[in-house]
Every structure is written in structure tokens, then in C-alpha cells.
Amino acid sequence: MNDSVDNPFFARLWTLMSSREPESLRRLRRENLAGLTGRVLEVGAGTGTNFEFYPATVTEVVAVEPEHRLATLAQDAAARAAVPITVTTDTVEEFTDAEPFDAVVCSLVLCSVDKPEDVVAELLSMLKPGGQLRYLEHIAAEGGRARLQRFADATVWPRLLGNCHTHRHTEETIVGAGFRVRDARREWTFPRWVPLPVAEFAIGVAVKP
Ligand SMILES: C[S@@+](CC[C@H](N)C(=O)[O-])C[C@H]1O[C@@H](n2cnc3c(N)ncnc32)[C@H](O)[C@@H]1O
């Protein structure tokens, strides 16, 4: 068992939140995985909320989830999934595999790793040439919401939410690592006036040249 990620409060909260997701988020999850083929690495799978959305063209999913309370639930979700999925409790930083992957899936996770630039560079190295990073991530805002995000990140938000940071320029990190982004767009999951630090999501396909 991995004990480097041990967030009992967050694990309980995320178990509750991920069991009650709005249809708008489930639709984005489905879109993020549509058309995937071959062997896929999923980073920080949580309770395995994505697993039901993998298309039958995926031959294998290796999912890393280091918070053991969530990994146990992800294993249950893997057993119900239509495609073969194994769950390991490695962090993405610890994880190694001899075979390159056809795709890597990140959803709501690049906000939570300590060094996103290092992790995205590592993900690039684990893909075959032409392999895809499929991402669905909340992103840094501008103006007043950016100030709210910076305040949240400096205070309670990462402590309560498993190291989540709201003010991350994740799309720039992906491009900076050497991926070529295609089919990318942004979407608001709550009305813009709602004063939440997490509200706008980026979804896209980034290709290893
Ligand atoms: C907000 S949850 C999202 C879970 C899932 N990806 C989803 O879309 O529902 C973030 C997840 O990232 C995991 N995580 C945090 N740090 C990680 C790391 N270094 N390596 C792998 N997973 C990590 C957490 O344990 C948590 O399950």
C-alpha cells in the first residue's frame, strides 16, 4: 500500500462528490475518452468515475491511484467496467512501465500533483509517437476570479481538497512539455457569476509528435 498520499477527509469528500456528478461533467468525461484505442494509462483515477466511459476499442487501462481509500473503490469500478482495467497505488511520479502507451488520460488531476511540468513531461515520455494525452482539467482564470483562486490556493483549498490548486495554467504546461494540442476548447460547468474558484474547464487532445 502507498502511504505517500493519505487524505482521509478528501477521500470521503471525493467519494461523495464523484457519486453525485452533474450530467454536464459526465458528458465531458465521455467526450474526453471518445475514440480512444489500444493501451491507456489513467493518472489519479479517484473512485474510477471514468471507467464506465472507456470505449470497447480500448484493449487495456492501467490506472494509478495512490490514495488507498479511493483505489479500493476504483478497483470495484474496474471489476464492473466493460474493458480490462488494473489499478495500482503508485503515484504517477513512481509509476513505470516497460511498454509505451497509446494514450494517457488526465481528468481533474494535474491540479493535484506537486510538479505539473515534471509530470506532464513524464507522461510525454510514456507515450508512443502519435500517442494522445486526453485532458479534462479546471484552469486558471483572469481578473477577480484569479485573485479568488490565488487566495484559495494559498489557504485552505489544497489542504481540504487533496492538494488541488485552482490557479494552474495547465494548457500552457501541456504545450510547454512538447505536446501538439488539437481539438481543444474550454467550457463553464457553473454560471460565470457563481463565485467558485473552480468553474471553467479545458478539454482537449494533445498529441506526442
Ligand atoms: C480531484 S481527484 C480526480 C479523480 C479522477 N481523475 C476523476 O476524474 O474523478 C484527483 C486525484 O488525483 C490523485 N492524485 C493526487 N496526487 C497524485 C499523484 N502524485 N499521482 C497520481 N494520482 C494523484 C488523488 O488521489 C485523487 O484521486
Coordinates of C-alpha atoms and ligand atoms in Angstrom, one line a residue:
M1 CA 0.0 0.0 0.0
N2 CA 1.2 3.5 -0.9
D3 CA 1.1 5.9 2.1
S4 CA 2.7 8.9 0.4
V5 CA -0.8 10.2 -0.5
D6 CA -3.0 10.0 2.6
N7 CA -6.0 12.3 2.7
P8 CA -8.8 10.8 4.7
F9 CA -11.0 13.9 4.6
F10 CA -10.6 14.4 0.9
A11 CA -11.1 10.7 0.2
R12 CA -14.5 10.9 2.0
L13 CA -15.4 14.1 0.2
W14 CA -14.4 12.9 -3.2
T15 CA -16.2 9.6 -2.8
L16 CA -19.4 11.7 -2.1
M17 CA -18.8 14.2 -4.9
S18 CA -17.9 11.7 -7.5
S19 CA -21.1 9.7 -6.8
R20 CA -23.2 12.8 -7.4
E21 CA -21.7 14.4 -10.5
P22 CA -23.9 16.6 -12.7
E23 CA -24.7 15.3 -16.2
S24 CA -22.7 18.3 -17.6
L25 CA -19.5 16.8 -16.1
R26 CA -20.4 13.2 -17.1
R27 CA -20.8 14.4 -20.7
L28 CA -17.4 15.9 -20.6
R29 CA -15.9 12.7 -19.2
R30 CA -17.5 10.7 -22.0
E31 CA -16.2 13.2 -24.6
N32 CA -12.7 13.1 -23.1
L33 CA -12.5 9.3 -23.7
A34 CA -14.4 9.0 -27.0
G35 CA -12.5 7.3 -29.8
L36 CA -9.6 6.0 -27.7
T37 CA -7.9 2.8 -28.8
G38 CA -5.3 0.4 -27.5
R39 CA -3.4 0.6 -24.2
V40 CA -4.3 3.6 -21.9
L41 CA -2.7 5.0 -18.7
E42 CA -5.1 6.9 -16.5
V43 CA -3.5 9.2 -13.9
G44 CA -5.1 9.6 -10.5
A45 CA -8.2 7.7 -11.2
G46 CA -10.0 8.6 -8.0
T47 CA -13.0 6.3 -7.5
G48 CA -12.9 5.2 -11.1
T49 CA -15.6 7.6 -12.3
N50 CA -14.2 7.5 -15.9
F51 CA -14.1 3.7 -16.2
E52 CA -17.7 3.3 -17.5
F53 CA -16.9 5.7 -20.3
Y54 CA -14.0 3.8 -22.0
P55 CA -15.0 2.7 -25.5
A56 CA -14.7 -1.0 -26.4
T57 CA -11.7 -0.1 -28.7
V58 CA -9.5 0.3 -25.6
T59 CA -7.7 -3.0 -25.0
E60 CA -6.3 -2.3 -21.5
V61 CA -6.3 0.5 -19.0
V62 CA -3.7 0.9 -16.3
A63 CA -4.9 3.3 -13.7
V64 CA -2.8 4.8 -10.9
E65 CA -4.5 6.0 -7.8
P66 CA -2.2 6.4 -4.7
E67 CA -4.9 7.3 -2.1
H68 CA -5.7 3.8 -1.0
R69 CA -9.3 4.5 0.1
L70 CA -10.1 5.8 -3.4
A71 CA -8.0 3.0 -5.1
T72 CA -10.2 0.4 -3.3
L73 CA -13.3 2.0 -4.9
A74 CA -11.6 2.3 -8.2
Q75 CA -10.9 -1.5 -8.1
D76 CA -14.6 -2.1 -7.6
A77 CA -15.4 0.1 -10.5
A78 CA -12.7 -1.7 -12.6
A79 CA -14.4 -5.0 -11.9
R80 CA -17.7 -3.6 -13.3
A81 CA -16.1 -2.0 -16.4
A82 CA -16.5 -3.3 -19.9
V83 CA -12.8 -3.0 -20.7
P84 CA -9.9 -4.6 -18.7
I85 CA -8.6 -2.2 -16.1
T86 CA -5.9 -2.7 -13.4
V87 CA -5.5 -0.2 -10.6
T88 CA -2.1 0.4 -8.9
T89 CA -1.5 2.6 -5.8
D90 CA 1.7 4.1 -7.3
T91 CA 1.8 7.9 -7.6
V92 CA 2.3 8.9 -11.2
E93 CA 5.8 10.0 -10.3
E94 CA 6.6 6.5 -9.0
F95 CA 4.9 4.6 -11.8
T96 CA 7.0 2.9 -14.5
D97 CA 6.0 0.6 -17.3
A98 CA 8.2 -1.1 -19.9
E99 CA 5.7 -0.6 -22.8
P100 CA 4.8 2.8 -24.1
F101 CA 1.1 3.7 -24.1
D102 CA -1.3 4.7 -26.9
A103 CA -2.9 7.3 -24.7
V104 CA -2.8 8.9 -21.3
V105 CA -5.9 10.2 -19.6
C106 CA -5.8 13.1 -17.1
S107 CA -9.1 14.4 -15.6
L108 CA -9.1 16.8 -12.6
V109 CA -5.6 15.6 -11.6
L110 CA -2.9 17.9 -13.0
C111 CA -4.2 20.4 -10.4
S112 CA -3.2 18.0 -7.6
V113 CA 0.3 16.8 -8.4
D114 CA 3.2 18.7 -6.9
K115 CA 5.1 19.5 -10.0
P116 CA 2.8 19.5 -13.1
E117 CA 5.6 20.4 -15.5
D118 CA 7.6 17.4 -14.5
V119 CA 4.6 15.1 -14.5
V120 CA 3.4 16.2 -18.0
A121 CA 7.0 15.7 -19.3
E122 CA 7.0 12.2 -17.8
L123 CA 3.6 11.5 -19.5
L124 CA 5.0 12.6 -22.8
S125 CA 7.9 10.1 -22.4
M126 CA 5.5 7.3 -21.6
L127 CA 3.5 7.7 -24.9
K128 CA 4.2 6.2 -28.3
P129 CA 4.9 8.8 -31.0
G130 CA 1.5 9.9 -32.2
G131 CA 0.1 8.9 -28.8
Q132 CA -2.5 11.1 -27.2
L133 CA -2.9 12.9 -23.9
R134 CA -6.7 13.3 -23.3
Y135 CA -7.2 16.0 -20.7
L136 CA -10.2 17.5 -18.8
E137 CA -8.9 19.9 -16.2
H138 CA -10.1 23.1 -14.5
I139 CA -7.9 26.0 -15.3
A140 CA -6.6 29.4 -14.1
A141 CA -9.0 32.3 -14.5
E142 CA -8.3 36.0 -15.0
G143 CA -9.4 39.1 -13.1
G144 CA -11.3 38.8 -9.9
R145 CA -11.7 35.0 -10.1
A146 CA -7.9 34.7 -10.5
R147 CA -7.5 36.6 -7.2
L148 CA -10.0 34.3 -5.6
Q149 CA -8.1 31.3 -7.0
R150 CA -4.7 32.6 -5.7
F151 CA -6.3 33.2 -2.3
A152 CA -7.9 29.7 -2.2
D153 CA -4.6 28.1 -3.2
A154 CA -2.6 29.9 -0.5
T155 CA -5.1 29.0 2.2
V156 CA -7.4 26.0 2.8
W157 CA -8.3 24.7 -0.7
P158 CA -5.3 22.4 -1.3
R159 CA -5.4 21.2 2.4
L160 CA -9.1 20.3 2.2
L161 CA -9.1 19.0 -1.4
G162 CA -6.2 16.6 -1.7
N163 CA -3.6 19.2 -2.9
C164 CA -5.9 20.7 -5.6
H165 CA -4.6 24.0 -6.9
T166 CA -7.2 26.2 -8.7
H167 CA -4.9 28.7 -10.4
R168 CA -2.9 26.5 -12.8
H169 CA -2.1 27.3 -16.4
T170 CA -2.4 23.6 -17.4
E171 CA -2.9 24.1 -21.1
E172 CA 0.4 26.1 -21.2
T173 CA 2.1 23.3 -19.2
I174 CA 0.9 20.7 -21.8
V175 CA 2.2 22.8 -24.8
G176 CA 5.4 23.6 -22.9
A177 CA 6.2 19.9 -22.4
G178 CA 6.2 19.4 -26.2
F179 CA 2.7 18.2 -27.0
R180 CA 0.8 19.5 -30.0
V181 CA -2.7 20.4 -28.9
R182 CA -5.7 19.8 -31.2
D183 CA -9.5 19.8 -30.7
A184 CA -9.1 21.9 -27.5
R185 CA -11.8 24.1 -26.0
R186 CA -13.0 25.5 -22.7
E187 CA -16.3 25.1 -21.0
W188 CA -18.0 26.5 -17.9
T189 CA -19.7 24.0 -15.7
F190 CA -21.3 26.6 -13.5
P191 CA -22.8 30.0 -14.5
R192 CA -20.0 32.6 -14.6
W193 CA -21.5 34.6 -11.8
V194 CA -21.1 31.8 -9.3
P195 CA -18.2 32.8 -7.1
L196 CA -16.3 29.5 -7.1
P197 CA -12.6 29.2 -7.7
V198 CA -13.2 26.1 -9.9
A199 CA -15.7 26.8 -12.7
E200 CA -14.0 26.7 -16.1
F201 CA -12.7 23.5 -17.6
A202 CA -10.3 22.8 -20.5
I203 CA -10.9 19.7 -22.6
G204 CA -8.6 18.6 -25.4
V205 CA -6.5 16.1 -27.2
A206 CA -2.7 16.7 -27.1
V207 CA -0.5 14.6 -29.4
K208 CA 3.1 13.5 -28.9
P209 CA 4.9 14.5 -32.2
Ligands
LIG1 C1 -9.9 15.5 -7.9 S1 -9.4 13.8 -7.9 C2 -9.9 13.3 -9.6 C3 -10.0 11.9 -9.7 C4 -10.3 11.4 -11.1 N1 -9.2 11.7 -12.0 C5 -11.6 11.9 -11.7 O1 -11.6 12.5 -12.8 O2 -12.6 11.7 -11.0 C6 -7.6 13.9 -8.0 C7 -7.0 12.5 -7.9 O3 -5.6 12.6 -8.1 C8 -4.9 11.7 -7.2 N2 -3.5 12.1 -7.1 C9 -3.0 13.1 -6.3 N3 -1.7 13.2 -6.5 C10 -1.3 12.2 -7.3 C11 -0.1 11.7 -7.8 N4 1.0 12.3 -7.5 N5 -0.1 10.7 -8.7 C12 -1.3 10.1 -9.0 N6 -2.5 10.5 -8.6 C13 -2.5 11.5 -7.7 C14 -5.7 11.9 -5.9 O4 -5.5 10.8 -5.1 C15 -7.2 11.9 -6.5 O5 -7.7 10.7 -6.6

